[in-house]
PDB file of C-alpha atoms in Angstrom:
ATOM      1  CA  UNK T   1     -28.917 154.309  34.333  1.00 45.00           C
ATOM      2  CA  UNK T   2     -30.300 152.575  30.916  1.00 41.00           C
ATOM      3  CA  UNK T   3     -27.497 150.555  31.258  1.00 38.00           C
ATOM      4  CA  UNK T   4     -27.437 149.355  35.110  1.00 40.00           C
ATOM      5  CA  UNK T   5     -30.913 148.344  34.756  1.00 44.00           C
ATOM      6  CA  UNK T   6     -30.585 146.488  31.292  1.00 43.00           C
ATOM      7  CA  UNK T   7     -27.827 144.412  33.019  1.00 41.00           C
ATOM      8  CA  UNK T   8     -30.087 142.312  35.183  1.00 39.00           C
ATOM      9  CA  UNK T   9     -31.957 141.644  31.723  1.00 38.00           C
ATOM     10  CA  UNK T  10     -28.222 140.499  30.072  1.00 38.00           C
ATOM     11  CA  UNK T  11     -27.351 138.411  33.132  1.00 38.00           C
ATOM     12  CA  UNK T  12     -30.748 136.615  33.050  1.00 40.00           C
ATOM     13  CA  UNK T  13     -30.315 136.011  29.096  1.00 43.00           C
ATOM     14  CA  UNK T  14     -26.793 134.577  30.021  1.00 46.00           C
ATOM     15  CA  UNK T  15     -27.536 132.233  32.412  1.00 47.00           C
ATOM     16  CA  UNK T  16     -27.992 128.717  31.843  1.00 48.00           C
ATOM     17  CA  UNK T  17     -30.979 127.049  31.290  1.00 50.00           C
ATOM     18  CA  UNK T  18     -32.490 125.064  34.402  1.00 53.00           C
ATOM     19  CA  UNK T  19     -31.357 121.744  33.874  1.00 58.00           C
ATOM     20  CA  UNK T  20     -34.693 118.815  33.296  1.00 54.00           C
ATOM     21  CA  UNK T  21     -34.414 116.190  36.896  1.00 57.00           C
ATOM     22  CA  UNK T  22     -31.987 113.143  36.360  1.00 55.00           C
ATOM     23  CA  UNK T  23     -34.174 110.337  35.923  1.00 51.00           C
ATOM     24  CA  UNK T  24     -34.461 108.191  39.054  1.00 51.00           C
ATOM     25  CA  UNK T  25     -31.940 105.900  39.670  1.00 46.00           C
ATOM     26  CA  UNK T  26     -32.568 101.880  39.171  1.00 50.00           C
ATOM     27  CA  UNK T  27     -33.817 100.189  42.070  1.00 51.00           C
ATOM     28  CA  UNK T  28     -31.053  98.044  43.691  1.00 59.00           C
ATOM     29  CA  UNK T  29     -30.833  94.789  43.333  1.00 62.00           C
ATOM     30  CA  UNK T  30     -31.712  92.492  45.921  1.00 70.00           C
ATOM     31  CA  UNK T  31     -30.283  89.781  47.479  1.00 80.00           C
ATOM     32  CA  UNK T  32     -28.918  86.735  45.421  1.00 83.00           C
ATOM     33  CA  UNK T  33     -31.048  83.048  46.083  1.00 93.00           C
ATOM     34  CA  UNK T  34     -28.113  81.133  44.593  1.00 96.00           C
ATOM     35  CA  UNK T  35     -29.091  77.850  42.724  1.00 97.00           C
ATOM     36  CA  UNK T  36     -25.884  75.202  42.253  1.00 97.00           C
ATOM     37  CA  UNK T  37     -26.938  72.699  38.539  1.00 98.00           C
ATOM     38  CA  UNK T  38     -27.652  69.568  39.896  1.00 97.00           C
ATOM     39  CA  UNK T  39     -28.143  67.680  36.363  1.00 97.00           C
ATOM     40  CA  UNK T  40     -27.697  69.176  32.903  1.00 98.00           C
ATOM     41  CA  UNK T  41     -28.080  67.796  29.039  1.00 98.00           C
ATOM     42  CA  UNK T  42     -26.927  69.261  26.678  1.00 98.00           C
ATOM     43  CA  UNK T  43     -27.588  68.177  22.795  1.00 98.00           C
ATOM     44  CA  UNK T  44     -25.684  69.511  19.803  1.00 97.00           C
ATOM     45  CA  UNK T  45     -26.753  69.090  16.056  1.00 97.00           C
ATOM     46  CA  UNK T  46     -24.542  69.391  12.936  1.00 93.00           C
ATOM     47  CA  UNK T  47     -25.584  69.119   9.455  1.00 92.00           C
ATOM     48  CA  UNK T  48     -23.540  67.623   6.376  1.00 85.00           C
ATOM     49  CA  UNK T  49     -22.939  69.363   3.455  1.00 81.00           C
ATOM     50  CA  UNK T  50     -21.633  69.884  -0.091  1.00 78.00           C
ATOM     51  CA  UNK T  51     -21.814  68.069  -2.993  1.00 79.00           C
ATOM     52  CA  UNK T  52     -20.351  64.843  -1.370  1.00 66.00           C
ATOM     53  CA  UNK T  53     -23.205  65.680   1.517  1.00 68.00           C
ATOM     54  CA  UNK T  54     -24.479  61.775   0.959  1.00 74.00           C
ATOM     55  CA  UNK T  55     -21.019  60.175   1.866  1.00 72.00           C
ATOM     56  CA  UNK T  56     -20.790  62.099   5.669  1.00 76.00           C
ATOM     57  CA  UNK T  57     -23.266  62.028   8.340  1.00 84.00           C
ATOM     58  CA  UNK T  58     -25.292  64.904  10.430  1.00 91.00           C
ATOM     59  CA  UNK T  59     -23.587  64.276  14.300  1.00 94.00           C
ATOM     60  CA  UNK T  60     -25.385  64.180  17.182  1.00 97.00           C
ATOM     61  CA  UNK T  61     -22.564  65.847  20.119  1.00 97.00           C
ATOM     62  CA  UNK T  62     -23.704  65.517  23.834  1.00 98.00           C
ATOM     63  CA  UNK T  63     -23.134  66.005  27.151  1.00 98.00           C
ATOM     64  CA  UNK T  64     -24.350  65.683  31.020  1.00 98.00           C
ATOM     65  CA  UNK T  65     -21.422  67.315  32.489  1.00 98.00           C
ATOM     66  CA  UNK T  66     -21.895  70.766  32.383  1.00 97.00           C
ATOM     67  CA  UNK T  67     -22.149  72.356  35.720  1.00 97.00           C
ATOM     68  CA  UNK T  68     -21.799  75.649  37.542  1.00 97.00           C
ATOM     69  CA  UNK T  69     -24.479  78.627  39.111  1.00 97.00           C
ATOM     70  CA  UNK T  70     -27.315  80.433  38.846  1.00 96.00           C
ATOM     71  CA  UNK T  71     -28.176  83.815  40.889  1.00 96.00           C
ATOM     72  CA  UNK T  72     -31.776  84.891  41.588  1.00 94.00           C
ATOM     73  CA  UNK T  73     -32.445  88.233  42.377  1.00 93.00           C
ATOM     74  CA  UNK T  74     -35.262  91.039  42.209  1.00 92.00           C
ATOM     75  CA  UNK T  75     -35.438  92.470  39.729  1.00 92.00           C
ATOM     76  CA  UNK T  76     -35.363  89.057  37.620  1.00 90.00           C
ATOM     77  CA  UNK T  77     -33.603  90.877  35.046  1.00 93.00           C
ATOM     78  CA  UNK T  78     -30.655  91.640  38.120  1.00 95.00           C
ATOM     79  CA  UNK T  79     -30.474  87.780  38.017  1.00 95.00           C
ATOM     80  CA  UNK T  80     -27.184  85.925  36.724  1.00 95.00           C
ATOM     81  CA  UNK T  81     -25.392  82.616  36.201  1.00 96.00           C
ATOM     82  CA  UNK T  82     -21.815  81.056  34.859  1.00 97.00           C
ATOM     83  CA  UNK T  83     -21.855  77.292  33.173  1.00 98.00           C
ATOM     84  CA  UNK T  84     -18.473  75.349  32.878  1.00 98.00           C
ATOM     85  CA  UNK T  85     -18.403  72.621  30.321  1.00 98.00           C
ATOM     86  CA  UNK T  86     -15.245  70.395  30.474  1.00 98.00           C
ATOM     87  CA  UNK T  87     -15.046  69.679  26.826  1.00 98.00           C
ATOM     88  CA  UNK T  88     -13.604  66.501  26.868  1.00 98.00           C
ATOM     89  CA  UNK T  89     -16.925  65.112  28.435  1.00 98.00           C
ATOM     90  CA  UNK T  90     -18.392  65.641  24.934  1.00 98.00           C
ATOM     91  CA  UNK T  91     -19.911  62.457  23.144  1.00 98.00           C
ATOM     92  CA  UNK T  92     -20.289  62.200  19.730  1.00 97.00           C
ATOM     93  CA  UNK T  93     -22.860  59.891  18.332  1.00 97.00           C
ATOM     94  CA  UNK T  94     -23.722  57.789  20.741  1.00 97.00           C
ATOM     95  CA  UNK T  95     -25.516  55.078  19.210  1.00 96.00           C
ATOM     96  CA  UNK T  96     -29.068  55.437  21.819  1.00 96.00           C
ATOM     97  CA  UNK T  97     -28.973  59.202  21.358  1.00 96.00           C
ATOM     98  CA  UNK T  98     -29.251  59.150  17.899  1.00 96.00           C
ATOM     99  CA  UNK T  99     -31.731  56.264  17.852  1.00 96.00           C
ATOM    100  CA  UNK T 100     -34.411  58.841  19.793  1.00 95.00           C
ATOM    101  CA  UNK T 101     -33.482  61.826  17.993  1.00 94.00           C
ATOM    102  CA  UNK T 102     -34.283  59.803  14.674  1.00 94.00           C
ATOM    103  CA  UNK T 103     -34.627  61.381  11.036  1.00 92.00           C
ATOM    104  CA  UNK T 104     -31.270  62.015  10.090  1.00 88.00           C
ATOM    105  CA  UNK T 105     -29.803  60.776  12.899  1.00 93.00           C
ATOM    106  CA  UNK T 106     -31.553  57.147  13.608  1.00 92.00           C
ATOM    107  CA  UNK T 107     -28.613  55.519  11.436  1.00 92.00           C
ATOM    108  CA  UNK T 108     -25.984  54.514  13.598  1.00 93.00           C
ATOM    109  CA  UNK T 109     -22.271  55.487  12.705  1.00 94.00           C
ATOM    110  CA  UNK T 110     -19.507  53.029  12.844  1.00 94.00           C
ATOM    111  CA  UNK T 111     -17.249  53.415  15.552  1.00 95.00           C
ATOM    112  CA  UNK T 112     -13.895  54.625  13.786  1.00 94.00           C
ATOM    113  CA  UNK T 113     -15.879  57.059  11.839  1.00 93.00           C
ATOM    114  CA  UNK T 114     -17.681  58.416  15.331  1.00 95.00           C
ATOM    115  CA  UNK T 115     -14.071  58.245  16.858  1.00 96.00           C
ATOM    116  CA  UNK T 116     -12.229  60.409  13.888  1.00 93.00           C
ATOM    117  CA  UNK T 117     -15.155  62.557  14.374  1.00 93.00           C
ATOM    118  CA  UNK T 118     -14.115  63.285  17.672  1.00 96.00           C
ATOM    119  CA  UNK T 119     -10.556  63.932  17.653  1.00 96.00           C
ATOM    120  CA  UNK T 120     -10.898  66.166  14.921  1.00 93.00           C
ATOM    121  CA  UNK T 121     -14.352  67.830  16.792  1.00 94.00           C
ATOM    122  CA  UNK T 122     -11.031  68.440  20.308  1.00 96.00           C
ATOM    123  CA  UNK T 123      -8.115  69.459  17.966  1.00 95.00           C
ATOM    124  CA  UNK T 124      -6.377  72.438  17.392  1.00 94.00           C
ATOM    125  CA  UNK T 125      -8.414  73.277  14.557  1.00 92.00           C
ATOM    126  CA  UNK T 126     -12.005  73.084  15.570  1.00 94.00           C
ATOM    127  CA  UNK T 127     -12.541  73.084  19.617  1.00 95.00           C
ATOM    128  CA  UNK T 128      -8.590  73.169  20.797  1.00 96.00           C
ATOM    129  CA  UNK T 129      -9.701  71.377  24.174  1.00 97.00           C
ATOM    130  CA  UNK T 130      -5.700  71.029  24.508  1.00 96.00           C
ATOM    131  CA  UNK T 131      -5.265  75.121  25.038  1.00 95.00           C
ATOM    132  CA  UNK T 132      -8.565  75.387  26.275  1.00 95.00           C
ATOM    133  CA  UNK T 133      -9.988  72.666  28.327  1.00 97.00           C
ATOM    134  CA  UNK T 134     -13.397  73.979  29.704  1.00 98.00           C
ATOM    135  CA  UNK T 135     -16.066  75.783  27.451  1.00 97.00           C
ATOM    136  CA  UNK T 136     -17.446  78.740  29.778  1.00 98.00           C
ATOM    137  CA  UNK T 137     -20.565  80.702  29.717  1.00 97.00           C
ATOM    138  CA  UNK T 138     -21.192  83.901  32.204  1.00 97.00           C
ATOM    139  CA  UNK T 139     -24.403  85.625  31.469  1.00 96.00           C
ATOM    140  CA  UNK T 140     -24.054  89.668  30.925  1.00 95.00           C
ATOM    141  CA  UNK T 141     -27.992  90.644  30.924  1.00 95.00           C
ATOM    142  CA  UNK T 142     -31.479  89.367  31.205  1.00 94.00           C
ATOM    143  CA  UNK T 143     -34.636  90.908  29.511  1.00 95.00           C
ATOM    144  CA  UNK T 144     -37.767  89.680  29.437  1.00 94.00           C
ATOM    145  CA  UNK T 145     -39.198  88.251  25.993  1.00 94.00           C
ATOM    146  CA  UNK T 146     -42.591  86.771  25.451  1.00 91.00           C
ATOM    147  CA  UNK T 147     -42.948  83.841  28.239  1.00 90.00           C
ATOM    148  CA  UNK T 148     -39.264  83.432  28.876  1.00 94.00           C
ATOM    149  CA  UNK T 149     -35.765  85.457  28.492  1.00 95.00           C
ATOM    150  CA  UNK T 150     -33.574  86.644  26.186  1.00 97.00           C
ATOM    151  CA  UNK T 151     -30.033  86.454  27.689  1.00 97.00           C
ATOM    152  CA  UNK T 152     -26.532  88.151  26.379  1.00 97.00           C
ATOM    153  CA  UNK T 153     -24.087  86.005  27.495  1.00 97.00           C
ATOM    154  CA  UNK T 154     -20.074  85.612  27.132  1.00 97.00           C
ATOM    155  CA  UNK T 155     -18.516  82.079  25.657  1.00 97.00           C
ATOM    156  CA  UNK T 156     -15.161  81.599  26.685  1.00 97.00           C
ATOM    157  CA  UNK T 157     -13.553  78.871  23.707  1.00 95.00           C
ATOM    158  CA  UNK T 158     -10.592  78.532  22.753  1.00 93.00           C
ATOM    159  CA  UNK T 159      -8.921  81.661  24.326  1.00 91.00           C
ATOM    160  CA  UNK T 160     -11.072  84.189  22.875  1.00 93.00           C
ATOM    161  CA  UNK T 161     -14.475  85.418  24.338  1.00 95.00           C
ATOM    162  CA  UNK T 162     -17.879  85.645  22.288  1.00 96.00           C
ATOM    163  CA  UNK T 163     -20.999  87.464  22.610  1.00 96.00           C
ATOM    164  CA  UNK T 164     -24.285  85.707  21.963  1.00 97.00           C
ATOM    165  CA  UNK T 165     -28.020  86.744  22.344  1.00 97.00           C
ATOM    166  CA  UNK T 166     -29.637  83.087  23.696  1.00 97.00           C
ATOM    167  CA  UNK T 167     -33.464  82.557  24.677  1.00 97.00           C
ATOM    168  CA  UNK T 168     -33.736  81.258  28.024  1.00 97.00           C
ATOM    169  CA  UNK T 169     -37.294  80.137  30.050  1.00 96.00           C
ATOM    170  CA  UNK T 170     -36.673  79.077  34.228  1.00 94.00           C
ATOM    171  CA  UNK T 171     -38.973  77.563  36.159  1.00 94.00           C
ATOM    172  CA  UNK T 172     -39.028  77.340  39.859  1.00 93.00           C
ATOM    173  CA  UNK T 173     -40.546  74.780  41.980  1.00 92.00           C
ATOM    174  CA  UNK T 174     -39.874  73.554  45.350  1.00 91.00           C
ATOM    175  CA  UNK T 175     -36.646  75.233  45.937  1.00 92.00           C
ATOM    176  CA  UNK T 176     -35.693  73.977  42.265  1.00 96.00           C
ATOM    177  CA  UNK T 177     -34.673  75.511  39.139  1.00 96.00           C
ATOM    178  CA  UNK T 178     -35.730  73.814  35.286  1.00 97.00           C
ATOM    179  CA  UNK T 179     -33.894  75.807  32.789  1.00 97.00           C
ATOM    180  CA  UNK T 180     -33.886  75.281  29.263  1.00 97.00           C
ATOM    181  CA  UNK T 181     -32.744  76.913  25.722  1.00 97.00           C
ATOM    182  CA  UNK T 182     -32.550  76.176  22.039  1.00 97.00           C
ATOM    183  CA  UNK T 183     -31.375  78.184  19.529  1.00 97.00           C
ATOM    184  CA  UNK T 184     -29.166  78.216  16.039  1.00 96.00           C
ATOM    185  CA  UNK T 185     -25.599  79.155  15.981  1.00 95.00           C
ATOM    186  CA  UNK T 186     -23.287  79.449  13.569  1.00 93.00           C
ATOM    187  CA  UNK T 187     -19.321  78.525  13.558  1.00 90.00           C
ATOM    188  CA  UNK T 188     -18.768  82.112  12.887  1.00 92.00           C
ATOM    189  CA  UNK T 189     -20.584  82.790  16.240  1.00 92.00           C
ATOM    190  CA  UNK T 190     -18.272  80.727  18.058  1.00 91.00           C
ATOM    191  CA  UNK T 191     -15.115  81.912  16.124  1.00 89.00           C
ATOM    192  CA  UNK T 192     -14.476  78.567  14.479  1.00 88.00           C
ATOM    193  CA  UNK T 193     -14.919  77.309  10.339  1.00 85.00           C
ATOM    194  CA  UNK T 194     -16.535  74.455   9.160  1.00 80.00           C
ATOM    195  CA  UNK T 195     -14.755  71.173   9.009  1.00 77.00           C
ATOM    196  CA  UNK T 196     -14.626  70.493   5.790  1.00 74.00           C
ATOM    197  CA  UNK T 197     -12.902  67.857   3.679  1.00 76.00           C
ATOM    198  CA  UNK T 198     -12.017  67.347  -0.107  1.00 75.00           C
ATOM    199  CA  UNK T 199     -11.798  71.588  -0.862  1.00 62.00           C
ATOM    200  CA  UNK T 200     -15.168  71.692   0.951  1.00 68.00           C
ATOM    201  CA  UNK T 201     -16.851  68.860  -1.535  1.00 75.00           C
ATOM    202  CA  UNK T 202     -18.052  67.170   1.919  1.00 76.00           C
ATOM    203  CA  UNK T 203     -18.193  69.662   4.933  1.00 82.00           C
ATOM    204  CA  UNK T 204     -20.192  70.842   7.980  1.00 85.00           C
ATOM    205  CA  UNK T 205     -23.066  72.808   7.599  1.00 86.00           C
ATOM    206  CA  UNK T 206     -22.736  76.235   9.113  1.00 89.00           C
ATOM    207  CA  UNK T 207     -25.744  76.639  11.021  1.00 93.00           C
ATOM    208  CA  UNK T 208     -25.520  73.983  14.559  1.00 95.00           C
ATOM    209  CA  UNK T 209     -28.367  73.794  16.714  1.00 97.00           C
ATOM    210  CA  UNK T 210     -28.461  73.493  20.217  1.00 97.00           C
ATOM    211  CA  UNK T 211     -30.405  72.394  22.928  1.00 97.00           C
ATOM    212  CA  UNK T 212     -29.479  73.283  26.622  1.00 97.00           C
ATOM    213  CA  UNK T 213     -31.649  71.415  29.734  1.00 98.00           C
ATOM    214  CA  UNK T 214     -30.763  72.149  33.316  1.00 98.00           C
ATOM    215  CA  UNK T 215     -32.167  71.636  36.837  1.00 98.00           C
ATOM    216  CA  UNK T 216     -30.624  72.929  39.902  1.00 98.00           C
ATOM    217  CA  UNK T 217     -31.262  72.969  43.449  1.00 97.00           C
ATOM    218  CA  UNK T 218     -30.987  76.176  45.848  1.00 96.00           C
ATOM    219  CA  UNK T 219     -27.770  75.926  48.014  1.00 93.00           C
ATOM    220  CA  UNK T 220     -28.670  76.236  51.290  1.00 81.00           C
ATOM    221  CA  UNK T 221     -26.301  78.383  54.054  1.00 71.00           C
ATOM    222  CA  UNK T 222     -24.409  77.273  56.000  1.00 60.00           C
TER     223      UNK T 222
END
């Protein structure tokens, strides 16, 4: 009799634990106000360096051609966008963009060296635009940070795929989108080394900033 009523007691001991409630689930997103980039500019900066540092020149690289989609949604954070960027649009050191950005840059450079800088900038050892013709960017989250965003986002280049943590701010406006971004990368970043010349006595600087402006229009249904 001890035993049959101890057993209820053992059972009890036994059984599991009630388990704490799931926590709720996120809220859906909602629907997707899709933006198309109207107009972009983007401006790249890369520093000389090494001991020969005087002999190079710190390149200005541009471009107006990148293009491609941006997703609204709420939550913001739910919100998403891919960039192409044909790389042989790129422009290196064109003579009025370097007379604006001035400091380092205000000197023109002569055309062969702006042209050499170029080809080598495309080739298989540095961009590879021949493998890889268009430079790709397809955001993977969104958080908020301070005023703006703080984006993870994937760069396609040169058949390999990179993760990078960008700042982002958006305004909206009129059924318009003004986007912008600047931050620091490295060639590590981007999976590619330093051009470099002489064993490295005159080479690229590792750090390359850049500076991203777009505006895009919503795309109305049809």
């Amino acid at each position: 009799r001890k035993f049959l009523m101890a057993a209820p007691l053992l059972l009890a001991a036994c059984a599991p634990a009630p388990r704490a409630p799931a926590p709720p689930a996120p809220a859906p997103a909602g629907p997707a106000e899709a933006y198309r980039v109207e107009s972009s500019a983007l401006e790249v900066r890369a520093y000389r360096a090494g001991p020969l540092a005087a002999l190079g020149h710190d390149h200005l690289i541009g471009s107006g051609a990148l293009r491609g989609r941006i997703e609204l949604r709420e939550p913001r954070s739910a919100s998403g966008f891919r960039l192409e960027l044909p790389l042989q649009s790129l422009v290196v050191d064109d003579p009025a963009a370097r007379a604006a950005a001035g400091g380092g840059f205000a000197a023109p450079v002569p055309d062969p060296d702006r042209d050499a800088t170029r080809r080598n900038l495309l080739g298989p050892a540095q961009l590879d635009a021949a493998a890889q013709p268009v430079l790709t960017v397809e955001s993977q989250s969104l958080q908020p940070a301070g005023d703006g965003w703080r984006a993870q986002v994937r760069v396609g280049l040169r058949g390999t795929t990179r993760l990078l943590t960008v700042p982002v701010t958006i305004a909206e406006a009129g059924g318009r989108l003004s986007v912008a971004s600047e931050f620091r990368v490295s060639h590590a970043d981007l999976g590619l080394s330093p051009f470099s010349v002489a064993l490295g006595a005159l080479r690229v600087a590792d750090g390359i900033d850049v500076r991203l402006r777009l505006e895009a229009v919503r795309e109305v249904a049809s």
